[in-house]
Each structure stands twice: as C-alpha cells, then as structure tokens.
Coordinates of C-alpha atoms and ligand atoms in Angstrom, one line a residue:
Chain A
M27 CA 129.5 -168.6 122.0
A28 CA 129.2 -165.6 123.9
V29 CA 130.5 -161.9 123.7
L30 CA 131.7 -160.0 126.7
L31 CA 131.2 -156.1 126.1
L32 CA 132.8 -153.7 128.4
A33 CA 130.3 -150.7 128.8
E34 CA 131.7 -147.2 128.4
H35 CA 130.4 -144.8 131.2
D36 CA 131.2 -142.3 133.5
N37 CA 129.1 -143.5 136.6
A38 CA 126.2 -141.7 135.8
T39 CA 125.2 -142.3 132.0
L40 CA 126.0 -145.0 129.6
N41 CA 128.1 -143.4 126.6
D42 CA 126.6 -143.7 123.1
A43 CA 129.5 -145.7 122.0
T44 CA 128.4 -148.9 124.2
A45 CA 125.3 -148.8 122.1
K46 CA 126.9 -148.9 118.7
T47 CA 129.4 -151.4 120.2
V48 CA 126.4 -153.6 120.8
T49 CA 125.3 -153.4 117.2
A50 CA 128.7 -154.7 116.4
A51 CA 128.7 -157.4 118.7
A52 CA 125.3 -158.7 117.7
Q53 CA 126.9 -159.5 114.4
M54 CA 129.6 -161.8 115.8
G55 CA 126.9 -164.3 116.9
G56 CA 126.0 -165.4 120.3
D57 CA 124.8 -164.1 123.8
I58 CA 126.2 -160.5 124.7
H59 CA 126.6 -159.8 128.4
V60 CA 127.8 -156.5 129.2
L61 CA 130.2 -155.7 131.8
C62 CA 129.8 -152.6 133.9
A63 CA 132.6 -151.9 135.7
G64 CA 132.8 -148.7 138.1
S65 CA 132.8 -147.0 141.4
D66 CA 129.1 -146.6 141.8
C67 CA 127.8 -147.8 138.5
G68 CA 124.2 -149.1 139.2
A69 CA 122.3 -146.8 137.2
V70 CA 124.5 -147.4 134.2
A71 CA 124.0 -151.2 134.6
A72 CA 120.3 -150.8 134.5
E73 CA 120.5 -148.6 131.6
A74 CA 122.8 -151.3 129.7
A75 CA 120.2 -154.1 130.6
K76 CA 117.7 -152.3 128.2
L77 CA 120.1 -152.5 125.2
S78 CA 118.6 -154.8 122.3
G79 CA 120.2 -158.2 122.4
V80 CA 121.8 -157.7 125.6
T81 CA 121.1 -161.1 127.7
K82 CA 122.9 -160.4 130.8
V83 CA 124.8 -157.3 132.7
L84 CA 127.4 -157.9 135.0
C85 CA 127.9 -155.2 137.5
A86 CA 131.3 -154.7 139.5
K87 CA 131.2 -151.8 141.9
D88 CA 134.5 -151.0 143.3
P89 CA 136.4 -147.6 143.8
A90 CA 139.3 -149.3 141.6
Y91 CA 137.3 -149.1 138.7
G92 CA 136.2 -145.5 139.4
H93 CA 138.5 -144.0 136.8
D94 CA 139.2 -146.3 133.9
L95 CA 142.5 -147.2 135.1
A96 CA 143.7 -150.1 132.8
E97 CA 145.5 -152.3 135.1
P98 CA 142.6 -153.2 137.6
L99 CA 140.1 -153.0 134.7
A100 CA 142.2 -155.6 132.6
D101 CA 142.8 -157.9 135.4
L102 CA 138.7 -157.8 135.8
I103 CA 138.3 -158.6 132.4
V104 CA 140.9 -161.3 132.2
S105 CA 139.1 -162.9 135.2
L106 CA 135.9 -163.1 133.4
A107 CA 137.5 -164.1 130.0
G108 CA 137.1 -168.1 130.1
D109 CA 133.5 -168.0 129.2
Y110 CA 133.9 -165.9 126.4
D111 CA 134.9 -166.2 122.6
H112 CA 134.7 -162.3 121.9
I113 CA 135.8 -159.7 124.3
V114 CA 134.9 -156.2 122.8
A115 CA 135.0 -152.6 123.8
S116 CA 134.3 -149.2 122.0
A117 CA 137.5 -147.7 120.3
T118 CA 137.3 -144.8 122.9
T119 CA 140.7 -143.7 124.5
S120 CA 139.3 -145.9 127.5
G121 CA 139.0 -149.1 125.3
K122 CA 142.2 -148.5 123.4
N123 CA 143.9 -148.1 126.8
V124 CA 142.7 -151.4 128.4
M125 CA 141.7 -153.8 125.4
P126 CA 145.5 -154.5 124.0
R127 CA 146.5 -154.9 128.0
V128 CA 143.8 -157.5 128.1
A129 CA 144.8 -159.2 124.9
A130 CA 148.5 -159.7 125.9
L131 CA 147.5 -161.0 129.1
L132 CA 145.6 -163.4 127.1
D133 CA 148.2 -163.9 124.6
C134 CA 146.1 -162.9 121.9
M135 CA 146.4 -160.1 119.5
V136 CA 144.0 -157.0 119.7
I137 CA 142.0 -156.0 116.6
S138 CA 141.8 -152.4 117.0
D139 CA 139.1 -150.0 115.6
I140 CA 137.1 -152.3 113.5
S141 CA 134.5 -150.6 110.9
G142 CA 132.7 -154.0 109.8
V143 CA 132.3 -157.6 111.0
H144 CA 132.3 -160.0 108.1
S145 CA 132.0 -163.2 110.3
A146 CA 132.6 -164.3 113.8
D147 CA 136.7 -164.3 113.1
T148 CA 137.0 -161.6 110.1
F149 CA 136.7 -158.0 110.5
E150 CA 137.4 -155.0 108.5
R151 CA 139.6 -152.1 109.9
P152 CA 140.9 -149.0 108.4
I153 CA 144.7 -148.7 108.2
Y154 CA 147.0 -145.9 106.8
A155 CA 144.9 -143.2 108.3
G156 CA 141.9 -144.7 106.4
N157 CA 143.5 -144.8 103.1
A158 CA 143.2 -148.5 102.9
M159 CA 140.5 -150.8 104.2
A160 CA 141.9 -154.2 105.5
T161 CA 139.8 -157.2 105.9
V162 CA 141.6 -159.4 108.6
Q163 CA 141.0 -163.1 109.9
S164 CA 141.8 -163.6 113.5
T165 CA 143.3 -167.2 114.4
D166 CA 143.3 -166.3 118.0
A167 CA 140.9 -168.6 120.2
K168 CA 139.6 -165.3 121.7
K169 CA 138.8 -162.3 119.5
I170 CA 139.6 -159.1 121.5
I171 CA 138.3 -156.2 119.7
T172 CA 137.7 -152.3 119.7
V173 CA 134.8 -150.9 117.7
R174 CA 134.8 -147.8 115.9
G175 CA 131.7 -146.0 116.9
A176 CA 131.3 -143.9 113.6
S177 CA 130.5 -147.1 111.7
F178 CA 127.7 -148.6 113.3
D179 CA 124.2 -147.5 114.5
V180 CA 123.0 -147.4 118.0
A181 CA 121.2 -150.3 119.3
A182 CA 117.4 -150.1 120.2
M183 CA 116.5 -149.7 123.9
D184 CA 114.0 -152.5 124.0
G185 CA 115.6 -155.3 126.2
S186 CA 115.2 -156.3 129.8
A187 CA 118.6 -158.0 130.6
A188 CA 119.0 -159.4 134.1
V189 CA 121.6 -157.7 136.1
E190 CA 124.1 -159.7 138.1
E191 CA 126.3 -158.1 140.7
I192 CA 129.9 -159.5 140.8
G193 CA 132.7 -158.9 143.0
A194 CA 136.0 -157.1 142.2
V195 CA 139.3 -158.7 141.8
A196 CA 142.4 -157.9 143.8
N197 CA 143.7 -154.5 142.6
P198 CA 147.3 -154.6 141.1
G199 CA 148.0 -151.4 143.1
L200 CA 149.9 -150.2 139.7
S201 CA 148.2 -147.0 139.3
E202 CA 146.7 -144.0 141.2
W203 CA 144.2 -141.4 139.7
V204 CA 145.2 -137.9 140.3
E205 CA 142.6 -135.6 138.8
D206 CA 140.4 -135.2 135.7
K207 CA 140.4 -132.0 133.6
V208 CA 137.4 -131.7 131.9
V209 CA 135.7 -128.8 130.1
E210 CA 132.2 -128.9 131.1
S211 CA 130.1 -128.2 128.0
N212 CA 126.1 -128.2 127.1
R213 CA 126.9 -128.9 123.6
P214 CA 126.4 -132.5 122.4
E215 CA 129.5 -134.9 122.4
L216 CA 131.4 -134.8 119.2
T217 CA 131.2 -138.5 118.5
S218 CA 127.3 -138.7 118.7
A219 CA 126.3 -135.1 117.4
K220 CA 124.2 -135.0 114.4
I221 CA 126.0 -132.0 113.2
V222 CA 129.4 -131.2 113.9
I223 CA 131.4 -127.8 113.0
S224 CA 135.2 -127.9 113.1
G225 CA 137.7 -125.1 112.8
G226 CA 141.5 -125.2 111.8
R227 CA 144.5 -123.0 111.8
G228 CA 142.7 -120.4 109.8
M229 CA 140.6 -119.5 112.8
G230 CA 143.8 -117.6 113.8
S231 CA 143.3 -117.6 117.6
A232 CA 141.2 -119.2 120.4
E233 CA 139.0 -115.7 120.5
N234 CA 138.3 -116.1 116.9
F235 CA 137.2 -119.7 117.6
E236 CA 134.2 -118.3 119.3
L237 CA 132.8 -117.6 115.8
V238 CA 132.5 -121.5 115.4
D239 CA 130.9 -121.9 118.9
K240 CA 128.4 -119.2 117.9
V241 CA 127.4 -121.2 114.8
A242 CA 127.5 -124.4 116.6
D243 CA 124.9 -123.0 119.1
K244 CA 122.7 -121.8 116.3
L245 CA 122.6 -125.6 114.8
G246 CA 123.1 -127.5 118.3
A247 CA 125.9 -128.7 116.9
A248 CA 129.3 -130.2 118.5
V249 CA 132.5 -128.4 117.9
G250 CA 135.7 -129.9 116.6
A251 CA 139.1 -128.9 115.4
S252 CA 142.0 -129.9 113.3
R253 CA 145.2 -130.9 115.1
A254 CA 146.9 -127.6 113.9
A255 CA 144.2 -125.6 115.8
V256 CA 144.4 -127.7 119.1
D257 CA 148.4 -127.7 118.9
S258 CA 148.0 -123.9 118.3
G259 CA 146.0 -123.7 121.7
Y260 CA 142.8 -122.2 119.8
A261 CA 140.7 -125.5 121.1
P262 CA 141.0 -127.9 123.7
N263 CA 142.6 -131.6 122.9
D264 CA 139.2 -133.5 123.1
Y265 CA 138.0 -131.4 120.3
Q266 CA 140.8 -133.1 117.7
V267 CA 139.2 -134.9 114.6
G268 CA 141.4 -137.2 112.7
Q269 CA 143.5 -140.2 112.4
T270 CA 144.8 -139.9 116.0
G271 CA 141.7 -138.0 117.7
K272 CA 138.2 -138.6 117.3
V273 CA 136.5 -140.2 114.5
V274 CA 132.9 -138.9 113.3
A275 CA 130.4 -139.5 110.9
P276 CA 127.6 -136.8 111.7
E277 CA 124.6 -135.9 109.2
L278 CA 126.7 -132.8 108.5
Y279 CA 130.2 -131.9 108.9
I280 CA 131.2 -128.3 108.4
A281 CA 134.9 -127.9 108.0
V282 CA 136.0 -124.0 108.5
G283 CA 139.7 -122.9 108.1
I284 CA 140.8 -126.4 107.5
S285 CA 143.0 -127.7 104.7
G286 CA 142.2 -131.3 104.6
A287 CA 145.3 -133.3 105.2
I288 CA 144.7 -137.0 104.9
Q289 CA 145.2 -137.2 108.8
H290 CA 142.1 -134.9 109.4
L291 CA 140.1 -136.5 106.5
A292 CA 140.6 -139.8 108.3
G293 CA 138.4 -138.7 111.2
M294 CA 135.6 -137.1 109.1
K295 CA 135.5 -138.5 105.3
D296 CA 132.6 -141.1 106.3
S297 CA 130.3 -138.0 107.2
K298 CA 126.9 -137.9 105.2
V299 CA 127.3 -134.3 103.9
I300 CA 130.3 -132.4 104.1
V301 CA 130.7 -128.5 103.8
A302 CA 134.0 -126.9 103.6
I303 CA 134.7 -123.2 104.0
N304 CA 138.1 -122.1 103.1
K305 CA 139.5 -119.1 101.4
D306 CA 142.0 -121.1 99.3
E307 CA 140.2 -122.6 96.1
E308 CA 143.1 -125.3 96.0
A309 CA 142.6 -126.5 99.3
P310 CA 142.5 -130.4 99.4
I311 CA 139.3 -130.3 101.8
F312 CA 137.2 -129.3 98.6
Q313 CA 138.0 -132.8 97.2
V314 CA 135.6 -134.4 99.8
A315 CA 133.2 -131.7 100.4
D316 CA 129.8 -132.1 98.9
Y317 CA 129.2 -128.1 99.3
G318 CA 132.2 -125.9 99.0
L319 CA 132.3 -122.0 99.6
V320 CA 135.5 -120.3 98.7
A321 CA 135.4 -117.5 101.1
D322 CA 137.1 -115.7 104.1
L323 CA 136.1 -117.4 107.4
F324 CA 135.8 -113.9 109.1
D325 CA 133.4 -112.9 106.5
A326 CA 131.5 -116.3 106.2
L327 CA 131.1 -117.1 109.7
P328 CA 128.9 -114.2 111.0
K329 CA 126.7 -114.3 107.7
L330 CA 126.0 -118.3 108.6
E331 CA 125.3 -117.4 112.0
S332 CA 122.5 -114.8 111.3
A333 CA 121.4 -117.1 108.3
L334 CA 120.3 -119.7 110.3
Chain B
M28 CA 168.3 -144.4 134.8
K29 CA 168.2 -146.1 131.5
V30 CA 165.5 -145.6 128.9
L31 CA 164.4 -147.8 126.1
V32 CA 162.8 -146.4 123.0
P33 CA 161.3 -148.6 120.4
V34 CA 161.1 -146.9 117.0
K35 CA 159.3 -148.0 113.9
R36 CA 160.1 -147.6 110.1
V37 CA 156.8 -146.3 108.6
I38 CA 155.7 -144.9 105.3
D39 CA 156.3 -141.1 105.4
Y40 CA 153.4 -139.4 106.7
N41 CA 153.1 -137.1 103.5
V42 CA 153.2 -140.0 101.1
K43 CA 150.2 -140.8 99.3
V44 CA 149.2 -144.4 99.9
R45 CA 148.6 -146.6 97.1
V46 CA 146.7 -150.0 97.6
K47 CA 148.1 -152.4 95.6
A48 CA 145.9 -154.0 92.6
D49 CA 146.1 -157.7 93.5
Q50 CA 144.5 -156.6 97.0
S51 CA 147.5 -157.9 99.1
G52 CA 148.3 -154.7 100.5
V53 CA 149.7 -151.3 100.1
D54 CA 152.6 -150.6 98.0
L55 CA 155.8 -149.9 99.8
A56 CA 158.2 -150.4 97.1
N57 CA 160.3 -147.2 96.3
V58 CA 158.1 -144.9 98.7
K59 CA 159.8 -142.3 101.2
M60 CA 159.9 -144.2 104.7
S61 CA 160.5 -142.2 107.9
M62 CA 160.4 -142.7 111.6
N63 CA 157.0 -143.0 112.7
P64 CA 156.2 -139.5 113.9
F65 CA 154.9 -140.6 117.5
D66 CA 158.3 -142.2 117.9
E67 CA 160.0 -139.0 117.2
I68 CA 158.3 -137.5 120.1
A69 CA 159.2 -140.5 122.3
V70 CA 162.9 -140.2 121.3
E71 CA 162.7 -136.3 122.0
Q72 CA 161.3 -136.8 125.4
A73 CA 164.1 -139.2 126.2
I74 CA 166.7 -136.8 125.2
R75 CA 164.9 -134.0 127.4
L76 CA 165.1 -136.1 130.2
K77 CA 168.7 -136.8 129.5
E78 CA 169.4 -133.2 129.3
A79 CA 167.7 -132.6 132.6
G80 CA 169.7 -135.1 134.0
Q81 CA 167.0 -137.5 135.1
V82 CA 168.1 -140.2 132.4
T83 CA 171.6 -141.6 132.0
E84 CA 171.5 -143.5 128.7
I85 CA 168.9 -143.9 125.7
V86 CA 168.8 -147.1 123.9
V87 CA 166.6 -147.2 120.8
V88 CA 165.3 -150.3 119.3
S89 CA 163.8 -151.1 116.0
I90 CA 162.0 -154.6 114.9
G91 CA 161.6 -154.9 111.3
V92 CA 163.5 -155.4 108.0
E93 CA 167.3 -154.5 107.9
K94 CA 166.5 -150.9 106.6
S95 CA 165.2 -150.0 109.9
Q96 CA 168.9 -149.3 110.6
E97 CA 168.3 -145.7 108.8
T98 CA 165.5 -145.2 111.3
L99 CA 167.9 -146.1 114.4
R100 CA 170.6 -143.9 113.0
N101 CA 168.3 -140.9 112.8
A102 CA 167.5 -141.6 116.3
L103 CA 171.1 -141.6 117.3
A104 CA 171.4 -138.3 115.5
M105 CA 168.8 -136.8 117.3
G106 CA 170.5 -137.7 120.6
A107 CA 170.0 -141.4 121.6
D108 CA 173.1 -143.2 122.8
R109 CA 173.1 -146.7 121.3
A110 CA 170.8 -148.9 119.2
I111 CA 169.5 -152.5 118.7
L112 CA 168.0 -153.8 115.4
V113 CA 166.2 -156.8 115.7
K114 CA 165.9 -158.2 112.1
A115 CA 162.5 -159.7 112.3
V116 CA 161.3 -159.9 108.4
D117 CA 162.9 -159.7 105.0
N118 CA 160.1 -158.0 103.2
V119 CA 159.0 -154.5 104.3
E120 CA 155.4 -155.5 103.3
D121 CA 155.2 -158.0 106.2
D122 CA 154.2 -155.9 109.2
V123 CA 155.2 -157.5 112.3
E124 CA 152.1 -157.5 114.6
P125 CA 152.1 -155.5 118.0
L126 CA 151.9 -158.9 120.2
T127 CA 155.1 -160.1 118.5
V128 CA 156.9 -156.8 118.8
A129 CA 155.9 -156.8 122.2
K130 CA 157.3 -160.1 123.2
I131 CA 160.5 -159.3 121.6
L132 CA 160.7 -155.8 123.4
K133 CA 160.0 -157.7 126.6
G134 CA 163.1 -159.8 126.2
I135 CA 165.2 -156.6 125.2
V136 CA 163.5 -155.0 128.6
D137 CA 164.8 -158.3 130.5
E138 CA 168.3 -158.0 129.5
E139 CA 168.7 -154.1 129.3
Q140 CA 166.8 -153.3 132.7
P141 CA 165.7 -149.7 131.7
G142 CA 163.8 -147.6 134.3
L143 CA 161.3 -146.5 131.7
V144 CA 160.1 -147.4 128.4
I145 CA 158.8 -144.4 126.0
M146 CA 157.1 -145.3 122.9
G147 CA 154.7 -143.9 120.2
K148 CA 150.9 -144.3 120.9
Q149 CA 150.3 -145.7 117.4
A150 CA 152.0 -146.4 114.2
I151 CA 150.8 -144.5 111.5
D152 CA 150.6 -147.4 109.1
N153 CA 148.6 -150.4 110.8
D154 CA 147.0 -147.7 113.2
M155 CA 146.8 -150.6 115.9
N156 CA 147.5 -148.3 119.0
A157 CA 148.7 -151.5 121.0
T158 CA 152.2 -152.1 121.5
G159 CA 152.8 -150.2 124.5
Q160 CA 149.9 -151.5 126.5
M161 CA 150.9 -155.0 125.4
L162 CA 154.7 -154.6 126.5
S163 CA 153.4 -153.3 129.9
A164 CA 151.1 -155.9 130.2
L165 CA 153.8 -158.9 129.7
M166 CA 156.0 -157.0 132.0
G167 CA 153.5 -156.8 134.8
W168 CA 154.1 -153.0 134.6
S169 CA 152.0 -149.8 134.9
Q170 CA 151.0 -147.9 131.7
G171 CA 150.8 -144.3 130.9
T172 CA 149.2 -144.0 127.7
F173 CA 148.6 -141.2 125.2
A174 CA 150.7 -138.9 127.4
S175 CA 150.8 -135.1 126.7
G176 CA 152.7 -134.3 130.1
L177 CA 155.2 -136.2 132.0
E178 CA 156.8 -135.7 135.4
L179 CA 159.6 -138.1 136.9
T180 CA 159.9 -137.9 140.6
D181 CA 161.9 -140.6 142.7
G182 CA 160.0 -144.0 141.8
S183 CA 157.3 -142.7 140.1
A184 CA 155.7 -140.9 137.0
T185 CA 152.8 -138.3 137.0
V186 CA 151.3 -138.7 133.6
T187 CA 149.0 -136.3 132.0
R188 CA 146.8 -138.3 129.5
E189 CA 144.9 -137.1 126.4
V190 CA 141.5 -138.7 126.9
D191 CA 138.0 -138.4 125.1
G192 CA 136.8 -136.0 127.8
G193 CA 139.7 -133.9 128.1
L194 CA 142.8 -134.7 130.2
Q195 CA 143.4 -137.2 132.9
V196 CA 146.4 -137.2 135.5
I197 CA 147.4 -140.3 136.8
K198 CA 150.5 -141.4 139.1
I199 CA 152.3 -144.7 138.3
P200 CA 155.4 -146.3 139.8
T201 CA 158.5 -146.9 137.6
P202 CA 159.6 -149.0 135.9
C203 CA 156.6 -148.3 133.6
V204 CA 155.7 -148.0 130.1
L205 CA 154.8 -144.5 128.3
T206 CA 153.1 -144.0 125.2
V207 CA 153.1 -140.5 123.9
D208 CA 150.8 -138.3 122.4
L209 CA 151.2 -135.3 119.6
R210 CA 151.4 -132.7 122.2
L211 CA 154.1 -133.9 124.7
N212 CA 157.0 -131.9 122.8
E213 CA 158.1 -131.0 119.3
P214 CA 160.8 -133.1 118.1
R215 CA 164.2 -131.7 116.9
Y216 CA 165.7 -132.1 113.9
A217 CA 169.3 -133.9 113.8
S218 CA 172.1 -131.5 112.9
L219 CA 174.6 -132.7 110.3
P220 CA 177.5 -132.9 112.7
N221 CA 175.2 -135.0 115.0
I222 CA 174.2 -137.1 111.8
M223 CA 177.9 -137.6 111.2
K224 CA 178.5 -138.5 114.8
A225 CA 175.6 -140.7 114.9
K226 CA 177.5 -143.2 112.4
K227 CA 180.0 -144.2 115.0
K228 CA 177.4 -145.0 117.8
P229 CA 177.1 -148.7 118.7
L230 CA 174.2 -150.5 116.7
E231 CA 173.9 -154.1 117.5
V232 CA 172.0 -156.3 115.2
K233 CA 169.8 -159.2 116.7
E234 CA 167.0 -161.8 115.7
P235 CA 163.9 -162.3 117.5
G236 CA 165.3 -165.8 118.5
D237 CA 168.1 -164.2 120.6
Y238 CA 165.2 -163.1 122.9
G239 CA 163.2 -166.3 122.8
A240 CA 160.6 -165.1 120.8
S241 CA 159.4 -165.8 117.2
V242 CA 157.5 -164.0 114.6
E243 CA 153.8 -165.3 114.4
K244 CA 150.8 -164.1 112.6
R245 CA 147.6 -164.0 114.7
L246 CA 145.9 -162.1 112.2
T247 CA 145.6 -163.0 108.2
I248 CA 145.2 -160.2 105.7
V249 CA 142.4 -161.8 103.9
K250 CA 142.5 -158.2 101.4
V251 CA 143.4 -154.8 101.4
E252 CA 141.0 -152.3 99.4
E253 CA 140.4 -148.6 98.5
P254 CA 138.1 -146.9 100.8
P255 CA 134.9 -146.0 98.9
A256 CA 135.2 -142.6 97.1
R257 CA 133.0 -139.8 98.0
K258 CA 130.9 -138.5 94.9
A259 CA 131.9 -135.1 93.7
G260 CA 130.7 -132.2 95.2
V261 CA 129.6 -128.5 93.9
M262 CA 130.8 -125.0 94.7
V263 CA 128.5 -122.4 96.0
G264 CA 128.7 -118.8 95.5
S265 CA 127.3 -117.6 99.0
V266 CA 126.5 -118.2 102.5
E267 CA 122.9 -117.8 101.4
E268 CA 123.0 -120.3 98.5
L269 CA 125.0 -122.9 101.0
V270 CA 122.2 -122.5 103.7
E271 CA 119.3 -122.9 100.9
K272 CA 121.2 -126.0 99.6
L273 CA 121.4 -127.7 103.0
K274 CA 117.9 -127.1 103.6
T275 CA 116.3 -128.2 100.4
E276 CA 118.8 -130.2 98.6
A277 CA 120.7 -132.2 101.3
G278 CA 117.8 -131.9 103.9
V279 CA 120.3 -131.6 106.8
L280 CA 119.0 -128.1 108.4
Ligands
FAD21 C1 151.4 -138.5 112.8 C2 150.5 -137.4 112.8 C3 149.0 -137.3 113.2 C4 148.1 -136.3 113.0 N1 146.9 -136.5 113.4 C5 145.9 -135.6 113.0 C6 144.6 -135.8 113.4 O1 144.2 -136.7 113.9 N2 143.8 -134.5 113.1 C7 144.2 -133.8 112.3 O2 143.5 -132.7 112.0 N3 145.4 -133.4 111.9 C8 146.4 -134.2 112.5 N4 147.7 -134.3 111.7 C9 147.9 -132.9 111.1 C10 148.0 -132.9 109.8 O3 148.9 -133.3 109.1 C11 147.8 -131.4 109.2 O4 149.0 -130.9 109.8 C12 146.6 -130.6 109.9 O5 145.2 -131.4 109.8 C13 146.4 -129.2 109.5 O6 145.4 -128.5 110.2 P1 144.8 -127.1 109.8 O7 143.9 -127.8 108.2 O8 143.8 -126.6 110.5 O9 146.0 -126.3 109.3 P2 146.4 -126.0 107.8 O10 147.0 -126.9 106.8 O11 147.4 -124.8 108.1 O12 145.1 -125.3 107.1 C14 144.7 -124.2 107.4 C15 143.7 -123.7 106.3 O13 143.0 -122.5 106.6 C16 142.7 -121.8 105.3 N5 142.4 -120.3 105.8 C17 143.3 -119.4 106.4 N6 142.9 -118.3 106.6 C18 141.7 -118.4 106.5 C19 140.5 -117.6 106.4 N7 140.7 -116.3 107.0 N8 139.4 -117.8 106.0 C20 139.2 -119.1 105.2 N9 140.2 -120.1 105.2 C21 141.2 -119.6 105.7 C22 144.0 -122.0 104.6 O14 143.6 -121.7 103.3 C23 144.2 -123.3 104.8 O15 143.8 -124.3 103.9 C24 148.7 -135.4 111.9 C25 149.9 -135.4 111.7 C26 150.8 -136.4 111.9 C27 152.1 -136.1 111.6

C-alpha cells in the first residue's frame, strides 16, 4: 500500500496545496511518496522531503515538465503507477488538468475534488455546487484522486524523507508552452490566506476595485471576486471564487457587493467567519453571513479602511 | 473541418437542489433541466468557427436519457448541423460516469473523424471536470483545457487557458480536445425560426453498444447528504460595530 502524490510547485517553491493534500493522503493509509516533476525542481523536492508523513520524494527534472503540460506529465505518472494504489494531486487547475488524463490512461475513474476520506476506497465530495455532499466508494484497482485544499489542514514540516532522482519518460510532443500571463502580487495567495475580501458586480468598475485592494492591504488579506466582477473586467480571472473558480475557507471572508448566488457560495461557504456588505437587505449572501451590514459599499469600504 | 460538441442535459443552474430523504441522490423529478452552461459555450464556439469559415460541419452528441433529445434540439437551434443521441440510461438519476462517456465519445470520434472536439470544462451536476481530459487520453490527442481564448491556424490550436496563477497560453496540434471556460464567449439564444428549423435537422439515436462500449459504474454512491448548515448570523448597524464584533466576538482581527 502506497500513495503517489503529485507536488504542486512553480520550480521555486512548493505550493501550500501540496501540504494539504499530504494530510488527505495520510488518511488513505500506506507510505506517501511525493513526485516533484519540473524543469529545475531540486529545491522544491528538498522542501517536500520535510512534509510530515512523506517517506520518499521522487524528483524528475526535465524541461518537458517545466510548465505543467498535461501530456508529458500524465505519461510520467502512468510510468510510475504500477507501485501505487492511490495517485493523488491537489484539485488545482494543474491537478484537474492532468489527473483525469492519468485515470483514463489507467482505465480508472477519477475521483475529483474530495473533501473527506472515509477509508482507503471511500471518499466524500461536493456535487451540485456544494449543495449536496456525496459519499462514493471506488471499485477501481487504483484510486486516482484530486483533493480540495480548503477541506484539509497543512501537514507539518517535521519530516526528513530521502530524495531520489528519477529520469524523464519520452515526451509525447503533443503540446508546447507559449507563455504565462501572470500578474505579480505581494498579497497572500487566495487559497491559503487567513483573510479574503472579495468584490462583486456592485464594485462597478476596475478603478473602484481599488477600494477592496486598500482594505486588503490593511488586513494583509487576499483579494477575490465574483464571476460577474471577473466577466465585467473589474478583476482578473484568477480572482474568481466559486463553483468553477477557487474554493477558499479562510478565517474571515468579506463579501462586498456580491449577491450570493449558489455558484459563488460554493467557493466560500466553509469560511470560518463570513461578513457581507451589500446595499440590498434581501441579498441571499446575508443568509450565510455571520455579520451582515446593509450599506452602500462606496461609503462602507473607506470607513472600514480607516477603522482598521 | 468537422467539429464534434458533446452536450449534457443537467439540472438548470437556477434551480435549488433538493437532496432526497433516503439519501440516494438529488431529486430530479419534475425539475427544470437545461443544457450544461459550459456546453452552451462550446456549441457557441463551434458556431463562431463555422461562421468564420474555419469549420464546415458541427455534430452535437448527448449521452444520457431519451430526453436529452431536447438538449440536442436546442444545440441544433443554436446552429449545429446534426445530432447523435446515445441512449445510455433510462433513469435521469443514473448519472453516466465521465470514463464511460469518454469511451462512448471515442467510438463516435473514431467513426466521425472530427478535426476538433469542443466541450464544457465541467458539468454543473457531478462537478467532475474530467470527460474532456479522459477523451483526449483515450484518443492519444492533446488537450487544451479551461480555454478562454482560441486561435486556429493550419494544423494547430493556440489556446489561452484560465489557470490558478492567471493565464497560460499553449500551442497544440489538431485534432485535439478543447474544454471551455466561462469567458470564452457569450452563447446566443436560439431564435424562434431557428427552433422551428432545428426540428427538421437530422438526429440519430444510438446505443453504447453501437460504439463497442457499455455503461459501467466504477464509483458507487454510498449516500448523498445535505451540506452542514451555517448557524444564523446577526446584522450590524455600522462599520464601527462590525470591526468591534470582529475583534472581540469573532476574534478574527
Ligand atoms: C456555470 C456557471 C458557473 C458559475 N460559476 C461561478 C463562480 O465560480 N463564482 C461566482 O461568483 N459566480 C459564478 N457564476 C455566476 C453566478 O450565478 C452569479 O451570476 C454571480 O456570482 C453574480 O455575481 P455578483 O454577486 O457579483 O453580481 P450580482 O448578482 O449582480 O450582485 C451584485 C450585488 O451587489 C450589490 N450592490 C450593487 N451596488 C452596490 C453598492 N453600491 N453597495 C453595496 N452593494 C451593492 C447588489 O445589491 C447585488 O446584491 C456561475 C454561473 C454559471 C451559470
């Protein structure tokens, strides 16, 4: 019994999501081996070796693995699959891209976005935008899984696993990376931040979104957005919280000018404390809020910034 | 070039989901069903490619219950040319797993030989986000997932993908599988004349066996439950009161 766990990283640092996935993997039973695949991921492998419960780190360095392209990465994982009963990754865009491909190549179903582990073959996962929780039992020989980070705590960094360099497998040559369009930010990452403040369509414009940014900077918070705010160009796509965006569960989530559609709630309703600021007292967001403030955001946000 | 667009009939995204008392699943009897919103975006993209002269024929496929015909007619009314219904289950509450769907689609792709498959990134019922990647794997093709931008040139597709860090642009050879994200386009509504015309467009009815596939279940549903409810909150009268409560009562500031 062993688990192969795909590390999520940018060749420089290990993503928090991996430490959360390790916690889920530990509940599946057996040794945990972490696979670090990247163009130059030695430092990341060394970091992964410290994750509590990890017994071995496999490090595959090759330019083909530099940009999370699904086709070469899936082939590498499949080449290692023989030794494992579970193959898991974080339910990040990268994990969601590659794991169903791995599953199909192994003639297995993928068990996407699990929020709980009941036993080695039985898992809980949200369906219908989190309006129902399904418990599913897999009859596949290998369980191919992606893990919802918001549902698991980060594993401690008290381990000291051995790092083993492994070779690359033949690149299928099916895809070519062109460019990444990434906005650099000094704010914490949305999915690991302790406080998240999100703006919705009520913000009215990209310029007005700065009102949210200013409060975020006071709080050391990450900034999120509703789909409507992203679609309208007020915020970049990677800010989207919800059923089809990011799932967050911070200590404090502040929703500003967001109505509270189920698709948005799907991404934030497991936050510890929820604050809603909306000028419409009937807005559904108030039904999930611990603290609701009926107010015009253009009045409330500057006040909030100065009160902090 | 021919394009294949798989579409799924799902609970309408505006409907409030009710979990059944016996925990066997979600109540789908007498609720409004619609085309999966991501699949509408996929159909729209195929139509735009046809309008731009890059595509000659759009074939839409649905795998599910008999009634998925309605979803197919809707896609035909939007502008698809022909439809295939694969009757895989009798009960609307029997969701067909992505692996089975991908195997049936592979049979259809082998027969139809499209240059491109465009599909939704995720179905809003099982939220699996898997079928496109699985089909791509079974075909040995490239995959361009979570697409918010697409450019087709001779023999390749340049795909802008929505990823956690922002956007990633990749170039992949065709034939390939694309899965679309919300911001690729805004789907059109079918006009009344087009709805009438769609009734006469060809729709073939098939069975999984016609493609050498069978409907298998790898995941058994043990139970389906309501998510835990949040406890009722309070309304505050001012920003000052809010900050005070967050500091002293909630202890999060
Ligand atoms: C397939 C699919 C997937 C989706 N996925 C997601 C997802 O992942 N995430 C997501 O968020 N949505 C998603 N949606 C969209 C979702 O259904 C809603 O349309 C969206 O969340 C609405 O965003 P909003 O609350 O910002 O806008 P609206 O619903 O328009 O709400 C705006 C709110 O702002 C308030 N407001 C306006 N002006 C002010 C002011 N001056 N001061 C205070 N309040 C003000 C209004 O009272 C209103 O409540 C999805 C939809 C579909 C169909």
